XYZ file of C-alpha atoms in Angstrom:
747
model
C 8.623 20.947 -58.353
C 10.448 17.502 -59.093
C 13.556 17.353 -61.252
C 14.189 14.544 -63.584
C 17.540 12.575 -63.114
C 20.363 13.385 -65.279
C 20.698 9.693 -66.327
C 17.199 7.966 -66.133
C 18.653 4.633 -67.324
C 21.200 4.560 -64.435
C 18.549 5.590 -61.938
C 16.255 2.835 -63.077
C 19.173 0.333 -62.789
C 19.869 1.542 -59.239
C 16.246 1.163 -58.363
C 16.221 -2.499 -59.703
C 19.343 -3.253 -57.816
C 17.778 -1.920 -54.568
C 14.789 -4.259 -55.260
C 17.109 -7.252 -55.967
C 19.167 -6.318 -52.736
C 16.220 -6.480 -50.475
C 16.418 -2.667 -49.834
C 12.775 -1.924 -50.935
C 10.271 -2.573 -48.163
C 6.540 -3.311 -48.413
C 4.211 -0.278 -48.377
C 3.584 1.148 -44.993
C -0.043 -0.199 -44.805
C 1.341 -3.739 -45.490
C 3.950 -3.364 -42.727
C 1.135 -2.552 -40.249
C -1.025 -5.404 -41.598
C 1.844 -7.979 -41.137
C 2.626 -6.859 -37.624
C -0.968 -6.773 -36.575
C -1.704 -10.188 -38.297
C 1.067 -11.714 -36.063
C -0.278 -10.011 -32.987
C 3.036 -8.125 -32.546
C 3.035 -4.730 -30.793
C 5.289 -1.853 -31.916
C 7.066 -2.106 -28.675
C 7.979 -5.799 -29.276
C 9.249 -5.084 -32.809
C 11.248 -2.153 -31.455
C 12.955 -4.168 -28.813
C 13.795 -6.939 -31.248
C 15.384 -4.460 -33.655
C 17.001 -2.384 -30.976
C 15.265 0.810 -31.817
C 12.702 3.059 -30.180
C 9.079 2.826 -30.639
C 8.780 6.141 -32.444
C 11.128 4.713 -35.061
C 8.785 1.891 -35.700
C 5.843 4.296 -35.869
C 7.635 6.399 -38.467
C 8.502 3.307 -40.512
C 4.785 2.256 -40.403
C 3.567 5.807 -41.239
C 5.991 6.018 -44.198
C 7.621 9.187 -42.694
C 11.064 7.322 -42.459
C 12.947 4.252 -43.560
C 15.254 2.039 -41.577
C 19.037 2.111 -42.487
C 22.023 -0.122 -42.553
C 21.734 -3.380 -40.601
C 18.367 -2.597 -39.252
C 16.892 -2.427 -42.827
C 17.970 -6.067 -43.520
C 16.696 -7.175 -40.091
C 13.427 -5.333 -40.592
C 13.036 -6.772 -44.073
C 13.832 -10.272 -42.791
C 10.947 -9.794 -40.263
C 8.553 -8.622 -42.757
C 9.494 -11.405 -45.290
C 8.992 -13.950 -42.580
C 5.538 -12.502 -41.539
C 4.553 -12.388 -45.269
C 5.187 -16.104 -45.524
C 3.065 -16.930 -42.432
C 0.266 -14.332 -43.220
C -0.083 -13.751 -46.929
C -2.207 -10.987 -48.082
C -5.902 -12.063 -48.560
C -7.057 -12.327 -52.077
C -10.053 -10.159 -52.904
C -13.129 -12.189 -53.722
C -16.088 -11.047 -55.638
C -18.891 -9.641 -53.373
C -22.399 -10.809 -54.205
C -25.175 -8.252 -53.704
C -27.150 -8.439 -50.545
C -30.176 -9.590 -52.519
C -28.402 -12.560 -54.009
C -27.375 -14.122 -50.714
C -29.971 -14.822 -48.102
C -29.212 -13.745 -44.679
C -29.404 -17.284 -43.393
C -26.658 -18.316 -45.821
C -24.210 -15.610 -45.151
C -21.066 -16.982 -43.476
C -20.098 -15.897 -39.973
C -16.766 -14.685 -39.058
C -14.340 -17.544 -38.315
C -12.925 -17.123 -34.792
C -9.225 -17.254 -34.079
C -7.742 -19.137 -31.123
C -8.529 -19.134 -28.181
C -11.942 -20.330 -29.381
C -13.848 -17.700 -27.445
C -14.290 -14.798 -29.610
C -17.663 -15.053 -31.527
C -21.366 -15.399 -30.621
C -24.306 -17.117 -32.397
C -25.402 -15.479 -35.588
C -28.994 -14.200 -35.672
C -31.522 -16.970 -36.143
C -32.785 -17.154 -39.727
C -36.282 -18.162 -38.541
C -36.847 -15.086 -36.541
C -37.310 -11.555 -38.033
C -34.825 -8.787 -37.623
C -35.668 -6.547 -34.690
C -37.807 -3.575 -35.420
C -36.561 -0.057 -34.731
C -38.256 3.010 -33.795
C -37.522 6.742 -33.076
C -36.725 7.639 -29.526
C -39.822 8.781 -27.690
C -39.944 11.917 -25.829
C -38.935 12.347 -22.125
C -42.402 11.081 -21.030
C -41.888 8.074 -23.142
C -45.446 7.353 -24.326
C -45.912 4.008 -25.841
C -45.661 4.195 -29.691
C -48.770 3.338 -31.542
C -49.065 -0.224 -32.887
C -50.704 1.131 -36.097
C -47.735 2.988 -37.298
C -46.299 1.745 -40.525
C -43.148 -0.177 -40.462
C -41.391 2.310 -42.716
C -41.914 4.924 -40.128
C -40.634 2.901 -37.398
C -37.478 2.072 -39.185
C -36.157 5.722 -39.220
C -34.355 6.377 -35.880
C -34.724 10.023 -34.691
C -31.972 12.377 -33.828
C -31.058 12.442 -30.108
C -32.942 14.674 -27.655
C -30.595 17.633 -28.208
C -28.152 18.840 -30.950
C -25.325 17.027 -29.298
C -23.670 14.539 -31.624
C -24.251 10.848 -31.032
C -21.263 8.492 -30.639
C -20.316 6.813 -33.927
C -21.656 3.236 -34.758
C -18.969 0.812 -33.642
C -19.426 -1.759 -36.397
C -17.126 -1.871 -39.345
C -18.393 -1.228 -42.881
C -20.162 -4.198 -44.096
C -20.270 -6.014 -40.734
C -23.878 -5.615 -39.383
C -23.279 -7.916 -36.340
C -23.041 -4.821 -34.166
C -25.152 -2.626 -36.151
C -27.124 -1.310 -33.250
C -24.098 -0.290 -31.184
C -22.424 -1.826 -27.986
C -25.332 -1.618 -25.528
C -28.992 -0.935 -24.864
C -30.984 0.424 -21.945
C -34.138 -1.744 -21.514
C -37.149 -0.003 -20.156
C -40.796 -1.099 -19.830
C -43.734 1.249 -20.523
C -46.853 1.436 -18.397
C -48.844 -0.578 -21.016
C -46.488 -3.478 -20.851
C -44.284 -2.815 -23.932
C -40.499 -3.294 -23.420
C -38.146 -1.020 -25.457
C -34.365 -1.059 -25.701
C -32.734 2.389 -26.181
C -29.537 2.307 -28.201
C -26.904 4.766 -29.255
C -27.759 7.464 -31.645
C -31.459 7.721 -30.634
C -32.228 4.224 -31.795
C -35.079 2.277 -30.118
C -35.724 -1.388 -30.512
C -38.981 -3.331 -29.701
C -38.188 -6.179 -27.389
C -40.540 -9.181 -27.624
C -39.123 -11.124 -24.771
C -41.377 -11.988 -21.975
C -38.832 -13.435 -19.582
C -35.162 -12.826 -18.686
C -33.993 -16.019 -20.430
C -35.953 -14.968 -23.545
C -34.277 -11.455 -23.385
C -30.950 -13.023 -23.318
C -31.831 -15.211 -26.261
C -33.264 -12.143 -28.295
C -30.112 -10.219 -27.484
C -27.773 -12.811 -28.952
C -30.036 -13.839 -31.775
C -31.682 -10.527 -33.037
C -30.607 -7.434 -31.317
C -27.199 -6.931 -33.115
C -25.622 -5.401 -30.064
C -21.950 -5.715 -29.167
C -18.542 -4.119 -30.262
C -15.541 -5.252 -32.248
C -12.465 -6.276 -30.504
C -9.735 -3.715 -29.918
C -6.849 -6.010 -30.967
C -6.515 -8.617 -33.549
C -5.940 -11.285 -31.005
C -8.614 -10.092 -28.696
C -12.348 -10.870 -28.513
C -15.401 -9.008 -29.420
C -17.178 -7.115 -26.583
C -20.290 -8.935 -25.330
C -23.517 -7.037 -25.584
C -24.507 -5.045 -22.629
C -28.080 -4.537 -21.453
C -28.887 -1.868 -18.820
C -32.106 -2.710 -16.895
C -34.247 0.136 -15.590
C -36.344 -0.232 -12.428
C -39.481 -0.799 -14.643
C -37.573 -3.469 -16.660
C -36.576 -5.246 -13.442
C -40.251 -5.459 -12.325
C -41.236 -6.644 -15.823
C -38.691 -9.490 -15.654
C -39.412 -10.502 -12.034
C -36.387 -8.777 -10.463
C -36.386 -6.569 -7.338
C -35.949 -2.822 -7.905
C -33.430 -2.710 -5.077
C -31.435 -5.325 -3.231
C -32.206 -6.153 0.343
C -29.686 -5.420 3.019
C -28.469 -9.156 3.092
C -28.450 -9.219 -0.882
C -26.480 -5.930 -0.939
C -23.944 -7.288 1.525
C -23.641 -10.536 -0.444
C -23.394 -8.504 -3.706
C -25.994 -10.660 -5.472
C -29.375 -12.336 -5.541
C -29.635 -15.660 -3.628
C -29.053 -18.854 -5.635
C -32.767 -19.861 -4.887
C -34.180 -16.661 -6.462
C -36.951 -17.516 -9.038
C -35.200 -15.600 -11.868
C -31.923 -17.431 -11.315
C -33.794 -20.646 -11.454
C -35.367 -19.595 -14.651
C -31.859 -19.014 -16.150
C -30.755 -22.482 -14.995
C -33.746 -24.220 -16.402
C -32.954 -22.598 -19.791
C -29.265 -23.883 -19.547
C -27.838 -20.423 -18.875
C -24.994 -19.991 -16.380
C -23.737 -17.185 -14.277
C -20.170 -16.395 -13.425
C -18.761 -16.717 -9.875
C -19.934 -13.367 -8.781
C -23.596 -14.539 -9.341
C -26.532 -12.338 -10.327
C -25.377 -8.978 -8.953
C -25.297 -5.396 -10.223
C -22.911 -6.498 -13.104
C -24.241 -9.998 -13.964
C -22.832 -12.122 -16.831
C -25.045 -14.726 -18.251
C -23.374 -17.247 -20.652
C -23.335 -20.711 -22.146
C -20.055 -22.593 -22.653
C -18.436 -21.848 -25.961
C -19.436 -24.396 -28.581
C -17.474 -24.761 -31.867
C -15.616 -21.567 -31.105
C -18.797 -19.527 -30.831
C -19.170 -17.415 -27.780
C -22.688 -16.682 -26.206
C -22.579 -14.193 -23.313
C -24.738 -11.132 -22.326
C -23.816 -8.757 -19.548
C -26.431 -6.984 -17.347
C -25.940 -3.522 -15.763
C -28.530 -2.701 -13.046
C -28.241 0.898 -11.896
C -30.646 0.748 -9.074
C -28.480 -2.016 -7.546
C -25.650 0.530 -7.435
C -23.919 -0.683 -10.684
C -23.149 2.899 -11.714
C -21.322 4.266 -8.557
C -21.963 7.966 -8.098
C -18.311 8.498 -7.305
C -17.585 7.547 -10.859
C -20.821 8.006 -12.747
C -22.332 11.005 -11.014
C -26.192 11.021 -11.477
C -26.119 8.659 -14.436
C -28.300 6.157 -12.797
C -31.119 8.722 -12.564
C -31.007 9.563 -16.230
C -34.011 8.650 -18.595
C -33.253 5.569 -20.647
C -32.296 7.495 -23.885
C -29.918 9.782 -22.025
C -28.466 6.944 -20.096
C -27.888 5.001 -23.463
C -26.006 8.048 -24.799
C -23.782 8.388 -21.699
C -22.710 4.694 -21.658
C -22.639 4.435 -25.408
C -20.248 7.386 -25.498
C -18.043 5.710 -23.004
C -18.275 2.328 -24.787
C -17.191 3.730 -28.204
C -14.400 5.838 -26.777
C -13.066 3.500 -24.023
C -14.715 0.045 -24.144
C -18.072 -1.419 -23.199
C -18.393 -1.225 -19.445
C -17.698 -4.655 -17.721
C -18.047 -3.517 -14.128
C -16.865 -0.518 -12.177
C -14.594 2.107 -13.874
C -11.743 0.385 -12.090
C -12.701 -3.041 -13.559
C -13.099 -1.370 -16.993
C -9.658 0.266 -16.714
C -8.022 -3.137 -15.992
C -10.054 -4.942 -18.750
C -9.016 -2.381 -21.238
C -5.358 -3.164 -20.540
C -6.030 -6.834 -21.498
C -8.304 -5.857 -24.407
C -5.480 -3.818 -26.025
C -2.834 -6.182 -25.265
C -4.265 -9.846 -24.972
C -2.229 -12.404 -23.223
C -2.343 -14.833 -26.282
C -2.570 -14.864 -30.014
C -2.879 -17.506 -32.819
C 0.166 -19.311 -33.813
C 1.375 -19.836 -37.337
C -0.252 -23.027 -38.835
C 1.394 -26.289 -37.876
C 1.983 -29.178 -40.205
C -1.712 -30.075 -40.233
C -2.705 -26.432 -40.910
C -3.991 -25.902 -37.318
C -3.379 -22.785 -35.256
C -2.702 -22.769 -31.567
C -3.035 -20.330 -28.775
C 0.534 -18.967 -27.942
C 1.987 -16.298 -25.764
C 1.353 -12.807 -27.233
C 4.698 -10.848 -27.102
C 4.530 -7.594 -25.056
C 1.659 -8.816 -22.896
C 1.541 -10.008 -19.203
C 0.829 -13.510 -20.212
C -1.703 -15.841 -18.792
C -0.085 -16.963 -15.511
C -0.099 -14.771 -12.316
C 3.351 -13.839 -11.003
C 4.427 -13.482 -7.238
C 5.736 -10.084 -6.450
C 9.186 -9.419 -5.013
C 8.783 -9.444 -1.115
C 9.463 -5.673 -0.969
C 6.661 -5.013 -3.523
C 4.098 -7.313 -1.802
C 1.392 -5.555 0.339
C 1.081 -6.496 4.110
C -0.662 -9.904 4.325
C 0.551 -11.324 1.046
C 1.512 -15.019 1.016
C 5.203 -14.230 0.323
C 5.298 -12.506 3.581
C 3.716 -15.341 5.660
C 7.047 -16.002 7.471
C 6.940 -12.517 9.048
C 5.695 -12.254 12.633
C 2.064 -11.379 12.799
C 2.380 -7.817 13.977
C 5.692 -6.904 12.152
C 5.761 -3.422 10.752
C 7.944 -3.224 7.723
C 10.025 0.004 7.348
C 11.199 1.631 4.093
C 14.109 -0.701 3.935
C 11.716 -3.736 3.723
C 8.842 -2.333 1.775
C 8.481 -0.402 -1.492
C 6.269 2.540 -0.918
C 5.681 4.517 -4.031
C 2.596 6.697 -3.532
C 1.287 10.122 -4.574
C 2.299 13.240 -2.763
C 0.520 14.665 0.472
C 2.910 17.376 1.606
C 2.601 20.861 2.926
C 4.812 23.498 4.702
C 4.223 26.826 6.389
C 4.322 29.980 4.207
C 7.327 32.084 4.333
C 7.012 35.894 5.444
C 7.386 36.883 1.761
C 4.618 34.382 0.629
C 2.270 35.752 3.267
C 2.505 39.188 1.627
C 0.823 37.785 -1.511
C -2.909 38.058 -1.628
C -3.867 34.704 -3.148
C -3.139 31.122 -3.084
C -3.544 29.430 -6.602
C -3.916 25.798 -7.174
C -2.900 24.126 -10.565
C -3.846 20.624 -11.220
C -2.180 18.271 -13.648
C -4.601 16.680 -16.160
C -4.765 12.847 -16.101
C -1.561 12.775 -14.103
C -1.465 8.956 -13.665
C -2.238 8.417 -17.405
C 0.708 10.783 -18.192
C 2.703 8.630 -15.872
C 1.734 5.536 -17.633
C 2.739 6.927 -21.058
C 6.110 5.621 -22.054
C 6.546 3.616 -18.728
C 8.903 0.595 -19.122
C 7.579 -2.153 -16.894
C 8.144 -5.911 -16.446
C 6.134 -8.254 -18.549
C 5.519 -11.914 -18.189
C 8.702 -13.008 -16.535
C 9.188 -13.213 -12.646
C 11.569 -10.742 -10.939
C 15.191 -11.615 -10.500
C 16.987 -10.934 -7.240
C 20.533 -9.388 -7.546
C 22.961 -8.025 -4.830
C 25.162 -4.973 -5.230
C 23.935 -4.251 -8.866
C 24.866 -1.479 -11.105
C 21.872 0.650 -11.556
C 20.312 0.648 -14.991
C 17.636 3.319 -15.631
C 16.283 1.212 -18.460
C 15.546 -1.811 -16.448
C 12.249 -1.997 -14.577
C 12.359 -3.140 -10.969
C 12.790 -2.390 -7.229
C 16.120 -1.095 -5.881
C 17.333 -0.906 -2.325
C 19.434 2.252 -2.181
C 20.407 5.173 0.131
C 19.222 8.444 -1.447
C 19.573 10.595 1.762
C 22.626 12.401 0.358
C 20.625 14.152 -2.393
C 20.442 17.815 -1.457
C 17.743 19.740 -3.348
C 19.641 23.007 -2.787
C 22.252 21.787 -5.214
C 20.721 19.927 -8.130
C 21.104 19.866 -11.968
C 18.371 21.653 -13.874
C 18.467 21.242 -17.523
C 22.080 20.139 -17.212
C 23.253 23.091 -15.219
C 23.847 23.126 -11.434
C 21.298 25.415 -9.909
C 21.025 26.920 -6.378
C 17.498 26.484 -4.828
C 15.745 26.788 -1.576
C 15.747 22.976 -0.973
C 13.771 23.545 2.242
C 10.901 24.880 0.366
C 10.519 21.844 -1.900
C 9.297 18.352 -1.047
C 11.659 15.478 -1.386
C 10.994 13.581 -4.637
C 11.702 10.215 -2.928
C 8.767 10.066 -0.373
C 5.104 10.705 -0.665
C 5.318 12.889 2.581
C 7.993 15.029 0.942
C 10.307 14.289 3.938
C 14.040 13.634 3.111
C 14.993 9.872 3.386
C 17.169 8.919 6.403
C 18.776 5.655 4.948
C 18.440 2.899 2.524
C 14.848 2.333 1.174
C 13.166 0.597 -1.803
C 12.358 2.566 -4.744
C 11.095 1.898 -8.184
C 13.367 2.534 -11.248
C 11.948 5.938 -12.090
C 12.689 7.330 -8.656
C 16.273 6.255 -8.680
C 16.842 7.374 -12.188
C 15.571 10.877 -11.160
C 18.194 11.014 -8.368
C 20.821 10.547 -11.089
C 19.045 13.163 -13.239
C 19.527 15.622 -10.399
C 23.273 14.987 -10.541
C 23.862 12.510 -7.810
C 25.419 9.112 -7.814
C 23.534 5.916 -6.691
C 24.893 2.632 -5.360
C 22.056 0.029 -4.818
C 22.508 -2.529 -2.246
C 20.269 -5.079 -3.875
C 17.479 -5.237 -6.349
C 14.504 -7.243 -7.897
C 14.749 -6.527 -11.502
C 12.646 -7.657 -14.516
C 14.903 -8.311 -17.603
C 11.700 -8.950 -19.805
C 10.274 -5.450 -20.223
C 8.246 -3.407 -22.518
C 5.986 -0.397 -22.754
C 2.831 -2.340 -21.988
C 0.581 0.636 -21.024
C 1.370 2.931 -24.134
C -1.761 1.712 -25.976
C -3.849 2.057 -22.886
C -2.649 5.582 -22.306
C -3.341 6.532 -25.939
C -6.987 5.243 -25.953
C -7.788 6.971 -22.694
C -6.029 10.180 -23.817
C -7.885 10.211 -26.897
C -11.169 9.564 -25.215
C -10.416 12.417 -22.774
C -9.472 14.873 -25.519
C -12.545 14.004 -27.452
C -14.764 14.432 -24.584
C -13.265 17.662 -23.579
C -13.874 18.969 -27.173
C -17.615 18.007 -26.712
C -17.501 20.255 -23.631
C -16.142 23.062 -25.855
C -12.407 22.861 -24.615
C -10.093 22.210 -27.627
C -6.433 21.182 -27.793
C -5.125 24.251 -29.663
C -6.304 27.007 -27.230
C -3.764 29.334 -26.034
C -3.620 29.559 -22.144
C -5.865 32.515 -21.760
C -8.427 31.053 -24.051
C -8.195 27.646 -22.437
C -8.809 29.002 -18.981
C -11.722 30.988 -20.294
C -13.125 27.861 -22.051
C -12.819 25.887 -18.638
C -15.148 28.367 -16.975
C -18.490 26.531 -16.664
C -17.493 23.861 -19.084
C -19.335 21.129 -17.413
C -22.648 22.961 -17.714
C -22.455 22.859 -21.473
C -23.209 19.128 -21.843
C -23.945 17.559 -18.271
C -23.972 14.127 -20.007
C -20.568 14.548 -21.703
C -19.337 15.724 -18.231
C -20.431 12.470 -16.690
C -18.456 10.555 -19.330
C -15.388 12.664 -18.627
C -15.465 11.838 -15.005
C -15.859 8.151 -15.810
C -12.729 8.339 -17.987
C -10.760 9.924 -15.342
C -11.838 7.328 -12.765
C -10.986 4.602 -15.199
C -7.398 5.718 -15.259
C -7.147 5.950 -11.481
C -9.244 2.773 -10.771
C -7.306 0.821 -13.412
C -3.999 1.678 -11.844
C -5.361 1.016 -8.482
C -6.576 -2.441 -9.531
C -3.059 -3.559 -10.192
C -2.640 -3.821 -6.460
C -6.118 -4.877 -5.396
C -6.135 -5.680 -1.686
C -8.082 -8.476 0.070
C -11.819 -7.843 0.607
C -14.348 -9.561 2.748
C -14.285 -10.643 6.422
C -13.191 -14.284 5.746
C -9.606 -13.433 4.637
C -6.627 -13.865 7.036
C -3.084 -12.454 6.573
C -0.950 -14.875 4.758
C -3.765 -16.348 2.790
C -4.259 -15.653 -0.994
C -7.119 -13.577 -2.167
C -8.972 -13.857 -5.495
C -7.266 -10.824 -7.209
C -3.767 -12.768 -6.831
C -4.993 -15.240 -9.416
C -5.050 -12.510 -12.184
C -1.982 -11.907 -14.389
C -2.813 -8.241 -14.228
C -2.300 -8.156 -10.331
C 0.932 -6.355 -10.663
C 2.008 -3.975 -7.751
C 5.290 -3.367 -9.454
C 3.603 -1.809 -12.538
C 1.388 0.382 -10.235
C 4.417 1.561 -8.238
C 6.207 2.534 -11.545
C 3.275 4.500 -12.734
C 2.880 6.419 -9.438
C 6.646 6.937 -9.130
C 6.691 8.441 -12.639
C 3.627 10.663 -11.907
C 5.236 11.939 -8.680
C 8.660 12.579 -10.322
C 7.039 14.338 -13.159
C 5.427 16.607 -10.529
C 8.641 17.295 -8.853
C 10.555 17.986 -12.067
C 7.976 20.734 -13.079
C 8.243 22.304 -9.536
C 12.130 22.345 -9.668
C 12.158 23.814 -13.103
C 9.635 26.614 -12.106
C 11.544 27.399 -8.874
C 14.943 27.539 -10.780
C 13.454 29.993 -13.303
C 11.115 32.266 -11.185
C 11.879 31.630 -7.537
C 8.404 30.352 -6.880
C 7.936 27.342 -4.580
C 4.826 25.274 -3.888
C 3.361 25.686 -0.380
C 1.259 22.466 -0.609
C 1.125 19.428 -3.054
C -1.599 16.762 -3.006
C -1.174 14.061 -5.559
C -1.415 15.966 -8.914
C -2.328 19.477 -7.457
C 0.229 22.087 -6.386
C -0.636 25.267 -4.532
C 1.415 28.538 -4.984
C 1.283 31.990 -3.370
C 0.598 34.789 -6.058
C -0.383 38.391 -6.381
C -3.189 37.462 -8.747
C -6.026 34.785 -8.708
C -5.114 33.121 -12.039
C -2.607 30.462 -12.931
C -1.229 33.037 -15.314
C -0.126 34.993 -12.275
C 2.008 31.929 -11.165
C 3.195 30.493 -14.567
C 5.137 32.887 -16.765
C 4.143 33.143 -20.424
C 5.923 35.309 -22.848
C 4.368 37.178 -25.837
C 5.139 34.062 -28.009
C 2.961 31.988 -25.691
C 6.034 30.050 -24.386
C 6.710 29.232 -20.679
C 9.489 27.769 -18.658
C 10.810 24.593 -20.379
C 9.945 21.440 -18.444
C 7.627 23.227 -15.980
C 3.809 23.465 -15.753
C 2.138 24.244 -18.999
C -1.595 25.265 -19.117
C -3.605 23.258 -21.645
C -5.986 20.284 -22.028
C -3.578 17.413 -22.834
C -2.605 14.952 -20.177
C 0.353 16.259 -18.198
C -0.639 19.906 -18.776
C -2.425 21.790 -16.051
C -5.822 23.443 -15.407
C -6.853 25.796 -12.817
C -7.871 23.788 -9.628
C -9.065 26.876 -7.495
C -8.045 30.121 -5.823
C -8.423 31.282 -2.241
C -6.867 34.221 -0.351
C -3.793 33.889 1.707
C -5.917 35.035 4.743
C -8.170 32.020 4.172
C -5.300 29.623 4.343
C -4.083 30.954 7.672
C -7.697 31.031 9.196
C -8.111 27.313 7.970
C -4.984 26.365 9.740
C -5.996 28.115 12.948
C -9.487 26.596 12.836
C -8.061 23.025 12.508
C -5.142 23.589 14.914
C -2.957 22.081 12.227
C -0.022 24.218 11.157
C 0.814 21.906 8.319
C -2.642 21.379 6.961
C -2.523 20.437 3.263
C -4.250 23.489 1.670
C -4.280 21.663 -1.745
C -6.981 19.476 -0.413
C -9.469 22.454 0.035
C -8.288 25.006 -2.595
C -11.207 24.249 -4.999
C -14.154 24.684 -2.549
C -12.442 26.513 0.279
C -14.363 24.538 2.798
C -13.415 21.829 5.314
C -14.940 18.464 5.066
C -16.932 16.750 7.894
C -13.938 14.478 8.440
C -11.731 17.494 9.067
C -14.117 19.074 11.544
C -14.661 15.875 13.398
C -18.433 15.736 12.549
């Protein structure tokens, strides 16, 4: 219950004085509007004001207010943005019947002039829609009334369909981000969209299909950032649709190796005759068909051809074999939760980074009222950067001066990779009956969360620097003096069996023997363990920010939502979570495909930051195409992997200090422990209140928490090592299935 002030007049005077003194800020919603209108990220504002990103989030949520000098600085920022981006005045909205469709204005694009596509043609009717046919997909009767065809049916099962991506009142993308195009036996062509929607396709040729998609299909998705661009519509062509439009159901061996149809193919010539263009990768599994933007309007359609291996089974499982309606659900779910696929999951992971933090934004109006494309703070910019020599992979042009067969050691090359470490079991561990594997959920995504990375400025070389854990970069430092038997754990010196733990500084787990190059998180962890560091030299990036935070959050939300579709919720206690994970993939096989694609988007996106040269024509010392991207950033990849490995080591150290349990094998994000029982609960202690060792492994669905990877017997482990004649065989690689691969057996 609120209490009235003792002196209401004085309270009112104080409130008016606060307004006059600039101490009252705009509403939280207005603060968000102003920042997003300027294309500023929360990280950029936090850096300018000298606060952390959670503070900005709290101010924009209305949960807290800035104080002292930061209040004035924040007020000055908001006032300046309000002058540049005044609130739009509400205008009377005429009824739909009062304004003909041909007279409704299209959205005005913002620079760069690349963000829109042609509006539907007024002279052509809107596409008809029909319910999704059954699995056998009989052709719908032409005599059915239009009113019956306009009601889309529910999906094949009771599973919920992904939400429509279009904003209220914006029908440009009313039919979702994509459609699967299929041809029936009687010659009809149908486009299966999200939510069970099916469109009749009148196009008789591929150029006509592209025209219909842009003019009538109402496919696509809204941009993920105010300074970005809308997603182009995606058409997925089944084998019957390929035949209908004169394309081969499969590529020939020569075409598969080239990755595209030959330039003289009749369909390619049809497109050229209709003034459509293809990107440099040509007409391949992921073809982009476009016309140059005119008047700021974008005209582009992307094709996905599953039978040409567009949907790699390593990322998409058996998605390519699904019927059209089910394939539309799978890809639509991914598109609405992540983004419309633009290639492999690795390509999509990289594209998502750019979509969430575009390199440019629209400037404030100049004297003539025109806006220009300018650098977007917090982004990687538009120009590629050369890496520091230590960060460059072998064969990079910055290493062209090295002898041809020179092998760089750790003092010349930054080598931040995931763990692949194992050791022999102790006598005490051999007495336990089980080996239990625990796997960190979305480990690399968790490593990206909160990572401070270099942005658009090149690295700066310094010698004998003072180490700064807040500055991203690569550091040449000797960490061989760090003894894992005497480290700080939660601020207290702990006695551990250092010989039973992997080194946190090398992917092999071996202790370093001298100076080596490390990313900032690795060196910072040495300080966290209680040891001093003295770098000899460094390549640092003074312009820094948390570029991957939005990327992590979107993928994290997609992962959590898809796990919920599979019956695994966030708020389950450890025992219920482990029970829910039993057979979770069988509850909704299509959602399980999406889950795998999300996880591969994380791994592939991080891997694309250091894409290597491909193709037989490349020679060491020559540039390769990936180097022309601003998102070719091996330093960012190194930071993420370093954080993921350090996070793993920190959990193992905390568990060892509290329980005396040590891992016997670690592979990337999976750790194997000897235990008396077969469950992770036999490894990780939980009390009656549901709490476990602080800073150690926690069972749960969120990224950074762990799930059960698999359990085998201790006898199995010893027999496997005898079978392979490898005493240090990494058991984490086989803990899930218990079987060796063909590569391990030499077959």
